[in-house]
Coordinates of C-alpha atoms in Angstrom, one line a residue:
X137 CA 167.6 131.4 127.1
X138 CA 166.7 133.4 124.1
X139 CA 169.4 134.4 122.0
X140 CA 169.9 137.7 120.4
X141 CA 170.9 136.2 117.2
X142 CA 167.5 134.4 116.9
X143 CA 166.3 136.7 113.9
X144 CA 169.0 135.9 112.5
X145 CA 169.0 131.9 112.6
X146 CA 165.0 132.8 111.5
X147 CA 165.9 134.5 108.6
X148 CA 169.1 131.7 108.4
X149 CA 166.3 128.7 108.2
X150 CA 164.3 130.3 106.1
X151 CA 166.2 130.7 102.9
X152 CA 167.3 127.2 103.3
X153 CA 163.6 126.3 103.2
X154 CA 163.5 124.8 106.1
X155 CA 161.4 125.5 109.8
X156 CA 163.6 124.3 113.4
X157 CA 163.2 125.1 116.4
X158 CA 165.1 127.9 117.8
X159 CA 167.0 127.7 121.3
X160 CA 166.2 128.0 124.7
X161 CA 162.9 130.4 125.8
X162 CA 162.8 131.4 129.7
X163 CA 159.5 132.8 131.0
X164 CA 159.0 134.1 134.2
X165 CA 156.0 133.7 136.0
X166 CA 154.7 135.1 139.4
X167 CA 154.4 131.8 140.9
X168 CA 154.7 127.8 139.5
X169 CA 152.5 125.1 138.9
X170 CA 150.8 123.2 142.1
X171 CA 150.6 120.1 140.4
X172 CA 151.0 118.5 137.2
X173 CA 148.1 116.6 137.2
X174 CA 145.9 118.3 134.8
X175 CA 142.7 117.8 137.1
X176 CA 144.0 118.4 140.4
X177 CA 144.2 122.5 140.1
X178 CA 141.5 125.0 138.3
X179 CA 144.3 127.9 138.8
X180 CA 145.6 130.0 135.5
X181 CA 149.1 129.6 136.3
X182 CA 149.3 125.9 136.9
X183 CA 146.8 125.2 133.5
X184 CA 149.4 127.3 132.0
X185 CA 152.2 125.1 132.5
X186 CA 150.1 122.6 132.5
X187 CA 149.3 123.0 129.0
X188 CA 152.5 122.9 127.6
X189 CA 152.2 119.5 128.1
X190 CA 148.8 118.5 127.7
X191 CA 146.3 119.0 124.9
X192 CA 142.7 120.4 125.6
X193 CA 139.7 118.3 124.4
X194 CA 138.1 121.7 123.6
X195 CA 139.7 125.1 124.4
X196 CA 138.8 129.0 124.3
X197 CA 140.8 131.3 121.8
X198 CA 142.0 134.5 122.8
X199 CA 138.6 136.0 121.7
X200 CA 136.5 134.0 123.5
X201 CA 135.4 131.4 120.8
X202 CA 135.3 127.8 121.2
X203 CA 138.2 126.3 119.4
X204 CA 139.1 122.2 118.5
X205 CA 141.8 120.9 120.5
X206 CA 142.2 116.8 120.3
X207 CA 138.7 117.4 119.5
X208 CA 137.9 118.9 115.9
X209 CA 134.4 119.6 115.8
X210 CA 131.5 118.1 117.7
X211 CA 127.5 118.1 117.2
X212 CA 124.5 118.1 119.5
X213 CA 122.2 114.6 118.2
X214 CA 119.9 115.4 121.3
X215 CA 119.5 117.8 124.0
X216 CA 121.9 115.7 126.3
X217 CA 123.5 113.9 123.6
X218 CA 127.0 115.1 122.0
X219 CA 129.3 113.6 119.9
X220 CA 132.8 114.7 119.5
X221 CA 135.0 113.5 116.9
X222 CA 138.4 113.2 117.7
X223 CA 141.5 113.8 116.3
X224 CA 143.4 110.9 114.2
X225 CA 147.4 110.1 114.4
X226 CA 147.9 111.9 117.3
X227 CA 150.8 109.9 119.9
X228 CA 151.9 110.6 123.0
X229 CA 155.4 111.7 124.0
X230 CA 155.9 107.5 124.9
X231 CA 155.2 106.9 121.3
X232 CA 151.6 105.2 122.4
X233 CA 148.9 106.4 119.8
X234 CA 146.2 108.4 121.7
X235 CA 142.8 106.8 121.1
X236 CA 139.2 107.7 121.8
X237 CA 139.1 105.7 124.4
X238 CA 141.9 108.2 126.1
X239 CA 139.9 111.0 125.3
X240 CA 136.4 109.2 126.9
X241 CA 138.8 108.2 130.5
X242 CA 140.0 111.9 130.4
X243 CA 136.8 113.7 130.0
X244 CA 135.0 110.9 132.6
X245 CA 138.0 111.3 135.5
X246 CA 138.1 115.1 135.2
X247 CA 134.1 115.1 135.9
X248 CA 133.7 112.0 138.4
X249 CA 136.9 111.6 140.6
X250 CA 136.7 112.9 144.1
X251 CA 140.0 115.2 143.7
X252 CA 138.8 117.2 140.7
X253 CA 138.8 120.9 140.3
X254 CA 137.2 120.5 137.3
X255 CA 133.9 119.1 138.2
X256 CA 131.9 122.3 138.4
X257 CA 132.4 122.8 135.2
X258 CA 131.2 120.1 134.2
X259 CA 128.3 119.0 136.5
X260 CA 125.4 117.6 133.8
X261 CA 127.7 115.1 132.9
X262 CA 126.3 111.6 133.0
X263 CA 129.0 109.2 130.6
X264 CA 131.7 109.6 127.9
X265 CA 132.2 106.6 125.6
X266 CA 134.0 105.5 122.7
X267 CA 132.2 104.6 119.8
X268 CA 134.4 104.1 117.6
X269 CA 138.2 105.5 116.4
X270 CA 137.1 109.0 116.0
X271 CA 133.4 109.5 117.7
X272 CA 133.7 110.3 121.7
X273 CA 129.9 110.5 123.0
X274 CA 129.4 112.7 126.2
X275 CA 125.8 112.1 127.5
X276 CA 124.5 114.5 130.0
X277 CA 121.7 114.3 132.9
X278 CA 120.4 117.1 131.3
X279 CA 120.3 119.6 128.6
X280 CA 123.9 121.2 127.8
X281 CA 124.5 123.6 125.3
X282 CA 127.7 124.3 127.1
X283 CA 129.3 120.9 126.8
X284 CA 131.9 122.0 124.3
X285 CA 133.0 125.1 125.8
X286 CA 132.9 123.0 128.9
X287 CA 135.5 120.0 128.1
X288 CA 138.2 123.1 127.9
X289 CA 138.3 121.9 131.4
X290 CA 139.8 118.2 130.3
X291 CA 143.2 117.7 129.0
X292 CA 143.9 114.5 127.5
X293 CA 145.3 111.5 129.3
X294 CA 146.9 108.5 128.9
X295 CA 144.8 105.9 130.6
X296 CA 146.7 102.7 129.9
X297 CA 149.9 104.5 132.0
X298 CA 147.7 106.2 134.6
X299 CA 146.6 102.3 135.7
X300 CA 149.8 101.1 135.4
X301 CA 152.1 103.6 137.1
X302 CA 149.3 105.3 139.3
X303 CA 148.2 108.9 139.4
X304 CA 150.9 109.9 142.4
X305 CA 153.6 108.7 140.2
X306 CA 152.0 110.0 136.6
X307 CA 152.1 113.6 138.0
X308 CA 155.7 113.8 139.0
X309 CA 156.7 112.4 135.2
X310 CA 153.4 113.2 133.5
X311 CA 153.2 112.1 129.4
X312 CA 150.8 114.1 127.5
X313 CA 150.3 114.6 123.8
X314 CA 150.8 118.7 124.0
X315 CA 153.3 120.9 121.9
X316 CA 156.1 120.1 124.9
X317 CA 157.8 117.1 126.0
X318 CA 158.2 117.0 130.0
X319 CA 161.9 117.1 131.2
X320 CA 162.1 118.1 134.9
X321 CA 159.3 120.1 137.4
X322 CA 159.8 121.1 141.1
X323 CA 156.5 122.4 142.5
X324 CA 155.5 126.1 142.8
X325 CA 159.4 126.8 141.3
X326 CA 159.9 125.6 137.6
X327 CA 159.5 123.5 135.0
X328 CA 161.6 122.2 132.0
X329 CA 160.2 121.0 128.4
X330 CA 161.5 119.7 125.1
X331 CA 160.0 120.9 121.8
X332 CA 157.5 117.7 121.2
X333 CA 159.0 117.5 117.1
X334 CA 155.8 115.5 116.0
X335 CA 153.1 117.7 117.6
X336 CA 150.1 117.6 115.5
X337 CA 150.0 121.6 115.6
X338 CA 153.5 122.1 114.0
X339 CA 156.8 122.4 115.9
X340 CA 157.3 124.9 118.2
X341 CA 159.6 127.9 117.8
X342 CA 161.7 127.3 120.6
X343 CA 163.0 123.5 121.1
X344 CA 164.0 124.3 125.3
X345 CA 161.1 126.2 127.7
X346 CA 162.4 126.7 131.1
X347 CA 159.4 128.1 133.0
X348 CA 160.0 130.0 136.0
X349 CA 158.7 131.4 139.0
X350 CA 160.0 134.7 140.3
X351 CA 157.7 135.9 143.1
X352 CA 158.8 139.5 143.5
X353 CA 157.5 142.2 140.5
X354 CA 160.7 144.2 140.9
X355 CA 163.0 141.3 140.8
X356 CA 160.9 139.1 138.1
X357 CA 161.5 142.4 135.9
X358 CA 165.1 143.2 136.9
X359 CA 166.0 139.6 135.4
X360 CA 164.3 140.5 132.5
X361 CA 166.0 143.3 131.8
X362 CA 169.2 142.2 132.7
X363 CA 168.5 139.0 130.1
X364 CA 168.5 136.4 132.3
X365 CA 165.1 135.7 131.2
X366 CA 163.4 136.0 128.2
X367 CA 159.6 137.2 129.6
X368 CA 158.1 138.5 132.7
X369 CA 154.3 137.8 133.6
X370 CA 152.3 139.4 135.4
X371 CA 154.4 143.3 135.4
X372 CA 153.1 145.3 138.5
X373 CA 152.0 148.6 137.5
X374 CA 154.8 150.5 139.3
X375 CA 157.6 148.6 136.8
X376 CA 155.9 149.1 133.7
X377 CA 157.7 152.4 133.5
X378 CA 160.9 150.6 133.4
X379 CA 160.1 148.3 131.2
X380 CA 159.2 151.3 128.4
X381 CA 162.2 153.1 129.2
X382 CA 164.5 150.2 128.4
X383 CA 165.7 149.2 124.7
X384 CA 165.8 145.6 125.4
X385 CA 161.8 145.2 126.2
X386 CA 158.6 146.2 125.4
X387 CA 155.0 145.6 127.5
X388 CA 152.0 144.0 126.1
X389 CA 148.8 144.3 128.0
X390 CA 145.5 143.3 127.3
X391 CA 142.1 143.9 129.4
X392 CA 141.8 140.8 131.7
X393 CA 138.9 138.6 132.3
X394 CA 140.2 138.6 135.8
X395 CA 137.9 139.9 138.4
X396 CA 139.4 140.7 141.9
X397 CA 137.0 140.6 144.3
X398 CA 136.8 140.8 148.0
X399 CA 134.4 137.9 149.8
X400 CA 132.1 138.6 153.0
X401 CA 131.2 135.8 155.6
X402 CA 127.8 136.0 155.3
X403 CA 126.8 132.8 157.0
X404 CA 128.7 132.1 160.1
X405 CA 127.8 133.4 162.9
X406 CA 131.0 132.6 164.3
X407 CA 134.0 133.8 162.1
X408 CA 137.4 133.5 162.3
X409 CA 138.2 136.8 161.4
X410 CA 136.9 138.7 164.4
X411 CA 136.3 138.1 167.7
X412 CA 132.6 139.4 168.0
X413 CA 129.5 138.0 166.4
X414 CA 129.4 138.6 162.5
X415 CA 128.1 141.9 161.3
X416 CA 128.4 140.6 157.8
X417 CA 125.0 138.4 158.3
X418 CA 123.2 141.6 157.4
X419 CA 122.9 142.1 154.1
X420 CA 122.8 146.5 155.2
X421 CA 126.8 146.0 156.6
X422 CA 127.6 144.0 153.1
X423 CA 126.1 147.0 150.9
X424 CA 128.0 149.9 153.2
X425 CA 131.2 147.8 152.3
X426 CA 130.5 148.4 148.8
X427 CA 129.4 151.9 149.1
X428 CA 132.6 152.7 151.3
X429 CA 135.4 151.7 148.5
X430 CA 136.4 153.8 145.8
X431 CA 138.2 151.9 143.4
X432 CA 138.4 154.8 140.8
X433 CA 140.6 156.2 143.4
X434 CA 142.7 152.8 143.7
X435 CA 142.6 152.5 140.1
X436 CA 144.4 155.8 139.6
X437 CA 147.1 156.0 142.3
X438 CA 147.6 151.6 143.1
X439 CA 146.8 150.3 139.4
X440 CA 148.4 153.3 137.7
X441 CA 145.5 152.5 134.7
X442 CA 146.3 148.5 134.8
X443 CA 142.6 147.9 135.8
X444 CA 138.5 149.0 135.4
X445 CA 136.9 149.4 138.3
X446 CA 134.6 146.3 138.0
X447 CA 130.3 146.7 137.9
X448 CA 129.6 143.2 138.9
X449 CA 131.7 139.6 139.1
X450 CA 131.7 139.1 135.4
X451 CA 134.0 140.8 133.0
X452 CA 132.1 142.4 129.9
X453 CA 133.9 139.9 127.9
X454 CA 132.0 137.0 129.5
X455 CA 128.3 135.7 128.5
X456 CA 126.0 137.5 131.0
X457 CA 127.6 140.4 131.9
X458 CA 125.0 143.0 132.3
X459 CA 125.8 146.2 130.2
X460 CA 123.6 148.5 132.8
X461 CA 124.2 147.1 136.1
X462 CA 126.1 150.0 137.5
X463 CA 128.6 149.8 140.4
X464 CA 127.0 151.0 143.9
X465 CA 128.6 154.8 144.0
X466 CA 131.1 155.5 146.4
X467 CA 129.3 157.4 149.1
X468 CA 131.1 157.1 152.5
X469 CA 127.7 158.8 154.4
X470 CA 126.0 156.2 152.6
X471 CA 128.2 153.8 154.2
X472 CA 127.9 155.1 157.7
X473 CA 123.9 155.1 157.3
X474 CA 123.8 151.5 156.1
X475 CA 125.7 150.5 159.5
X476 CA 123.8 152.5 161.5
X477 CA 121.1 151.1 160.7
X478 CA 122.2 147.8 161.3
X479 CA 123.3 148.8 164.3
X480 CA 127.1 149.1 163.8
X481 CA 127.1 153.1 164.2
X482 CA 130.3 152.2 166.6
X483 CA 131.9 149.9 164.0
X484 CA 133.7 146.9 164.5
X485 CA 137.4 145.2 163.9
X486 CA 138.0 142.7 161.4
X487 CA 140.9 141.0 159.8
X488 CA 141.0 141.1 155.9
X489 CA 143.1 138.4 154.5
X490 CA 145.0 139.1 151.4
X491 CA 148.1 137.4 148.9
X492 CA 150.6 139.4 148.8
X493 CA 152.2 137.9 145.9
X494 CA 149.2 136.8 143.6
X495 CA 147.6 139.5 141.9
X496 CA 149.1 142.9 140.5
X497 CA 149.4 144.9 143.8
X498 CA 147.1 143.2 145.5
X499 CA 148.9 143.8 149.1
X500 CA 148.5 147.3 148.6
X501 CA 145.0 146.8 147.2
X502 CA 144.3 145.3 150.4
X503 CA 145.8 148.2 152.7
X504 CA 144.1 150.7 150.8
X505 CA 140.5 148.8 150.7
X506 CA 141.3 148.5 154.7
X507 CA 142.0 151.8 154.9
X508 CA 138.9 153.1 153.1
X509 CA 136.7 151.1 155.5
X510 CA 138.1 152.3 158.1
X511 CA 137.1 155.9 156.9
X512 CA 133.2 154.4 157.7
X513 CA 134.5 152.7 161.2
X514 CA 135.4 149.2 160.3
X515 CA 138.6 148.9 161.7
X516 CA 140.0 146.5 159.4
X517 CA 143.9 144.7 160.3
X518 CA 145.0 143.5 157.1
X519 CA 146.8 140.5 156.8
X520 CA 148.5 140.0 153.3
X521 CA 150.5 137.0 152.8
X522 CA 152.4 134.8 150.2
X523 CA 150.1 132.5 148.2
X524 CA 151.1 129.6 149.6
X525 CA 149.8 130.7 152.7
X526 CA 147.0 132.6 151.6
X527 CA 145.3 129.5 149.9
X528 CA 145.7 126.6 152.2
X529 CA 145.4 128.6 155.6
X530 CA 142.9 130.9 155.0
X531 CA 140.7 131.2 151.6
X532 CA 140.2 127.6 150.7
X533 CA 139.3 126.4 154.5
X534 CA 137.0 128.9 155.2
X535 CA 139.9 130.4 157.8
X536 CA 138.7 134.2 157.5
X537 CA 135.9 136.9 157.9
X538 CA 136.9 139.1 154.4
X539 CA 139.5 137.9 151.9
X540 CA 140.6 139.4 148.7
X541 CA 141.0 137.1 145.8
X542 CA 140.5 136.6 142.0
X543 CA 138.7 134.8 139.2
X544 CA 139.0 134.7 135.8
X545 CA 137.4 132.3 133.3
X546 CA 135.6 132.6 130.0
X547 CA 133.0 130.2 131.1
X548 CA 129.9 132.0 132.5
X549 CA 127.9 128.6 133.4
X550 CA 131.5 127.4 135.7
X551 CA 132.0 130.7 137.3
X552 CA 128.2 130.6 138.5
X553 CA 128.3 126.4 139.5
X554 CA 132.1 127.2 141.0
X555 CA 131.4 130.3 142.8
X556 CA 127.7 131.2 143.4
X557 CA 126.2 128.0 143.7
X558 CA 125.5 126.3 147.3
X559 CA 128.4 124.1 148.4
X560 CA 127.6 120.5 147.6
X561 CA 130.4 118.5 147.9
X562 CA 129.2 115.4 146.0
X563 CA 127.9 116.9 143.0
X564 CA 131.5 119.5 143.0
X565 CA 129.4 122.5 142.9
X566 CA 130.8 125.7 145.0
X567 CA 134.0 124.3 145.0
X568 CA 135.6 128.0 144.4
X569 CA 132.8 129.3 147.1
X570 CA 135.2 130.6 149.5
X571 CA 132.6 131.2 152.3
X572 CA 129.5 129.2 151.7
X573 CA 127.3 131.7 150.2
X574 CA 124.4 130.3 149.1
X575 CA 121.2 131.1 147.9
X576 CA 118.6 128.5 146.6
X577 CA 116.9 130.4 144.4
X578 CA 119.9 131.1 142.8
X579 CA 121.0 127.6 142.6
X580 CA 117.7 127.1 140.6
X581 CA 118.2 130.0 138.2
X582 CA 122.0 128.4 137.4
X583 CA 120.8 124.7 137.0
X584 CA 117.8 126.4 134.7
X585 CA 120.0 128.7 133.3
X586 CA 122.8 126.4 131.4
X587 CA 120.4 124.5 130.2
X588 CA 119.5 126.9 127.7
X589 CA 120.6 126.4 124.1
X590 CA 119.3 129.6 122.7
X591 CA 122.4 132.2 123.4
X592 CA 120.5 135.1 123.7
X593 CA 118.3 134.0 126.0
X594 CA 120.8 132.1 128.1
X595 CA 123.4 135.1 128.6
X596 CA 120.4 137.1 129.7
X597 CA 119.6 134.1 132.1
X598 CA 122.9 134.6 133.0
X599 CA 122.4 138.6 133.9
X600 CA 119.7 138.0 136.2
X601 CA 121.7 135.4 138.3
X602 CA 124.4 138.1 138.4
X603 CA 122.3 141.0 138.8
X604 CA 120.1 139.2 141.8
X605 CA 123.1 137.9 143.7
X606 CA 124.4 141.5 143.8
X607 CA 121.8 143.9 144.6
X608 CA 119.5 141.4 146.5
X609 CA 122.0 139.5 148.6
X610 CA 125.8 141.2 148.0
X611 CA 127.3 138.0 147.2
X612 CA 130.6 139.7 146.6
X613 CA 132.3 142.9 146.1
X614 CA 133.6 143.1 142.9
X615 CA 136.6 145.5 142.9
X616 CA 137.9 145.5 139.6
X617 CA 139.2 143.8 135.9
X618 CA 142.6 143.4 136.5
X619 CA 144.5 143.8 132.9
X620 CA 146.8 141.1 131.9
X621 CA 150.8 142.6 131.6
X622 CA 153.8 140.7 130.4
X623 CA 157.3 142.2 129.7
X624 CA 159.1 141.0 126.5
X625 CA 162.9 140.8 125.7
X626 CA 163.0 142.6 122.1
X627 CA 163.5 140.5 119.5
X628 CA 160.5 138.2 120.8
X629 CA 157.0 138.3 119.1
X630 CA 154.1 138.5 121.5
X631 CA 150.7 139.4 122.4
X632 CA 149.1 139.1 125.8
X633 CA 146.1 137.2 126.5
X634 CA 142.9 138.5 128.0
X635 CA 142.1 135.5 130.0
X636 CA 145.6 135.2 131.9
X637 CA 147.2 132.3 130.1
X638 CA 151.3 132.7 128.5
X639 CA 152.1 129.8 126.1
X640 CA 155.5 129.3 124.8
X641 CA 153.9 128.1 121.8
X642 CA 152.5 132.1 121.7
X643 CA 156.6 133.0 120.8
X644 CA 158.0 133.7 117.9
X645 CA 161.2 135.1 116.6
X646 CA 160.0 139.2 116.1
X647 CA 160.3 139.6 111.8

């Protein structure tokens, strides 16, 4: 782990005019990585790890902007023509040099093969070819002003070892060109990387990055402050406190692109989570849902000022967001009325699905959204569990009535193909559409919508997909911007990221 002497080795290296790596940097996650395969899992924590290892084609700053990655800049010759040129003397951690030719089987697996999470982002995509050394050409079935922005979904592969080892074996020793050299993973628990000494983007600080998962906020923060790690991710509002009364750490937290958000059945007439018809088929039970939360209240007492209650699905960092699309008010009468009139003046029981171990507080979130609806007469049973059986068992199969969970990405066009577009399983779109909403209209207004090169016009495009699928149909309750908290050991430089993603490469030695 990080030593306290580090400064001191800094300030050491320096005079002697020279830059090494410092020693061993252990960061402490809520959870691990699902996979190493940099396609298989559109999740922030497993891109996070992954990325140590792998290098984007294209990637988002901390602002927002579209930054190079193996790619160093790129250019539109026609509306669904782009070429990107690629980075020279790059090699992978074998030794092999990366080639174009890399960079064109990355791009085409992430957007064609069957297990990809990354296909929604990615769904004009027609062909990526090699034209020469440096020139990667993506061509598009049809206009796509997004396609830079969008290949932050690829990370860069090397093809000649995927054929010869196979993609089962590739993920559990995976060979990247990134800033860290892959030592040893176990799933979900940690991971262990070498300093990569001939990264293109200079060496990193810290030569050994032990990444960590520690699912419990006290106890992730108790080995923090007791130094047997170096950072905690993902602080829970309640431990903050601790954190700024210690000497030995300090918090950095940054408003989050992360929405949490809570997901109606609103096409089954069957559901899982309940064991009469569905009331959320009318759209007059999905508004009183909305009406009947007040997250100012959980924002003050569960989040302790760690989140904005959220106005729509999109954060106002994201293209689209609507500046004066307000939040329905919290009006509990309101509520009752809506049911009424749908004939639910007697309420009805529901279970509400929830991680317990995912999202700051988000097991108290749930009890406290449960209990809120209950004040209108939905009896709501909560059921918050671990992650790993949150995900497989309910949310991703469609196993449950109402479910809590979270998105964050800075790709507008994504976030509406992923999550408010019409499942369609061939094409990848709705993948990260937990109950099948879907709207056709809609689906027109997205495919019509990132198609648009003009930015102006296509983040107001953007608005009106947002703004429709809330008030018209109540595609989901946005609750609120969760903010983005890690704990530092003193004597660590950092600064927390909006969008959710911790770097090691994001360390330094504090001046």
């Amino acid at each position: 782990m990080f030593r306290r002497f580090a400064g001191l080795l800094v300030a050491a290296t320096l005079t002697l005019g020279l830059v090494h790596a410092q020693d061993e940097l252990v960061i402490a996650f809520q959870g691990g990585a699902a996979t190493l395969d940099p396609m298989m899992r559109n999740e922030t924590t497993t891109i996070s790890w992954q990325r140590h290892i792998f290098d984007n084609v294209t990637a988002f700053d901390r602002d927002g902007n579209v930054v190079p990655g193996i790619a160093t800049s790129w250019e539109n010759v026609d509306p669904t023509t782009w070429h990107f040129e690629i980075r020279q003397g790059v090699t992978f951690h074998d030794g092999t040099p990366m080639t174009a030719e890399d960079v064109a089987f990355s791009i085409d697996r992430a957007a064609t093969h069957p297990m990809s999470e990354m296909r929604g982002g990615l769904s004009t995509y027609e062909a990526a070819t090699a034209l020469d050394v440096d020139t990667v050409e993506v061509t598009t079935t049809a206009p796509d002003p997004l396609m830079p922005a969008n290949l932050d979904y690829v990370r860069v592969v090397p093809q000649a070892l995927i054929e010869e080892v196979g993609e089962e074996a590739f993920a559990e020793n995976p060979v990247g060109t990134g800033p860290y050299v892959f030592q040893d993973w176990l799933a979900e628990d940690y991971l262990e990387l070498d300093a990569n000494p001939d990264y293109w983007g200079g060496t990193p600080a810290y030569e050994d990055v032990r990444l960590t998962a520690i699912p419990n906020g006290a106890t992730r923060v108790a080995a923090l402050l007791s130094g047997e790690v170096d950072m905690a991710v993902t602080v829970l509002p309640q431990d903050v406190p601790r954190v700024e009364a210690s000497s030995d750490a300090y918090v950095s937290q940054e408003p989050g692109l992360r929405v949490i958000y809570l997901a109606l059945d609103d096409v089954r007439e069957d559901t899982p989570g309940m064991s009469e018809p569905n009331p959320f088929l009318d759209v007059r039970v999905r508004q009183a849902v909305f009406h009947a939360i007040d997250m100012d209240t959980i924002a003050d007492r569960i989040m302790s000022g760690a989140s904005t209650p959220a106005s729509q699905f999109l954060a106002p960092f994201n293209e689209g967001y609507v500046e004066d699309l307000e939040r329905p008010a919290y009006d509990p009468e309101r509520a009752r009325d809506l049911l009424a009139e749908a004939g639910y003046e007697d309420g009805f029981t529901v279970r509400l699905d929830a991680p317990n171990d995912r999202y700051l507080n988000d097991a108290l979130i749930a009890q406290a959204v449960g209990g809120q609806l209950g004040e209108v007469g939905i009896d709501v049973e909560v059921n918050a569990v671990p992650r790993a059986v949150f995900f497989p068992e309910h949310f991703n199969n469609g196993n449950s009535t109402m479910a809590i969970s979270g998105w964050a990405s800075n790709n507008t066009g994504a976030t509406l193909n992923g999550i408010f577009h019409c499942w369609d399983e061939e094409a990848g779109l709705g993948r990260f559409n937990p109950f099948w909403y879907c709207n056709e209209e809609i689906d027109a207004m997205i495919a019509d919508a990132i198609t648009i090169f003009d930015a102006e016009e296509r983040a107001a495009a953007f608005g009106a997909i947002i703004e429709k699928s809330q008030t018209e149909d109540v595609a989901y309750v946005p609750l609120h911007y969760q903010n983005q908290v890690v704990a530092v050991a003193e004597g660590l430089a950092f600064q927390a990221r909006g969008d959710g993603y911790v770097f090691a490469t994001d360390v330094t030695p504090a001046d």
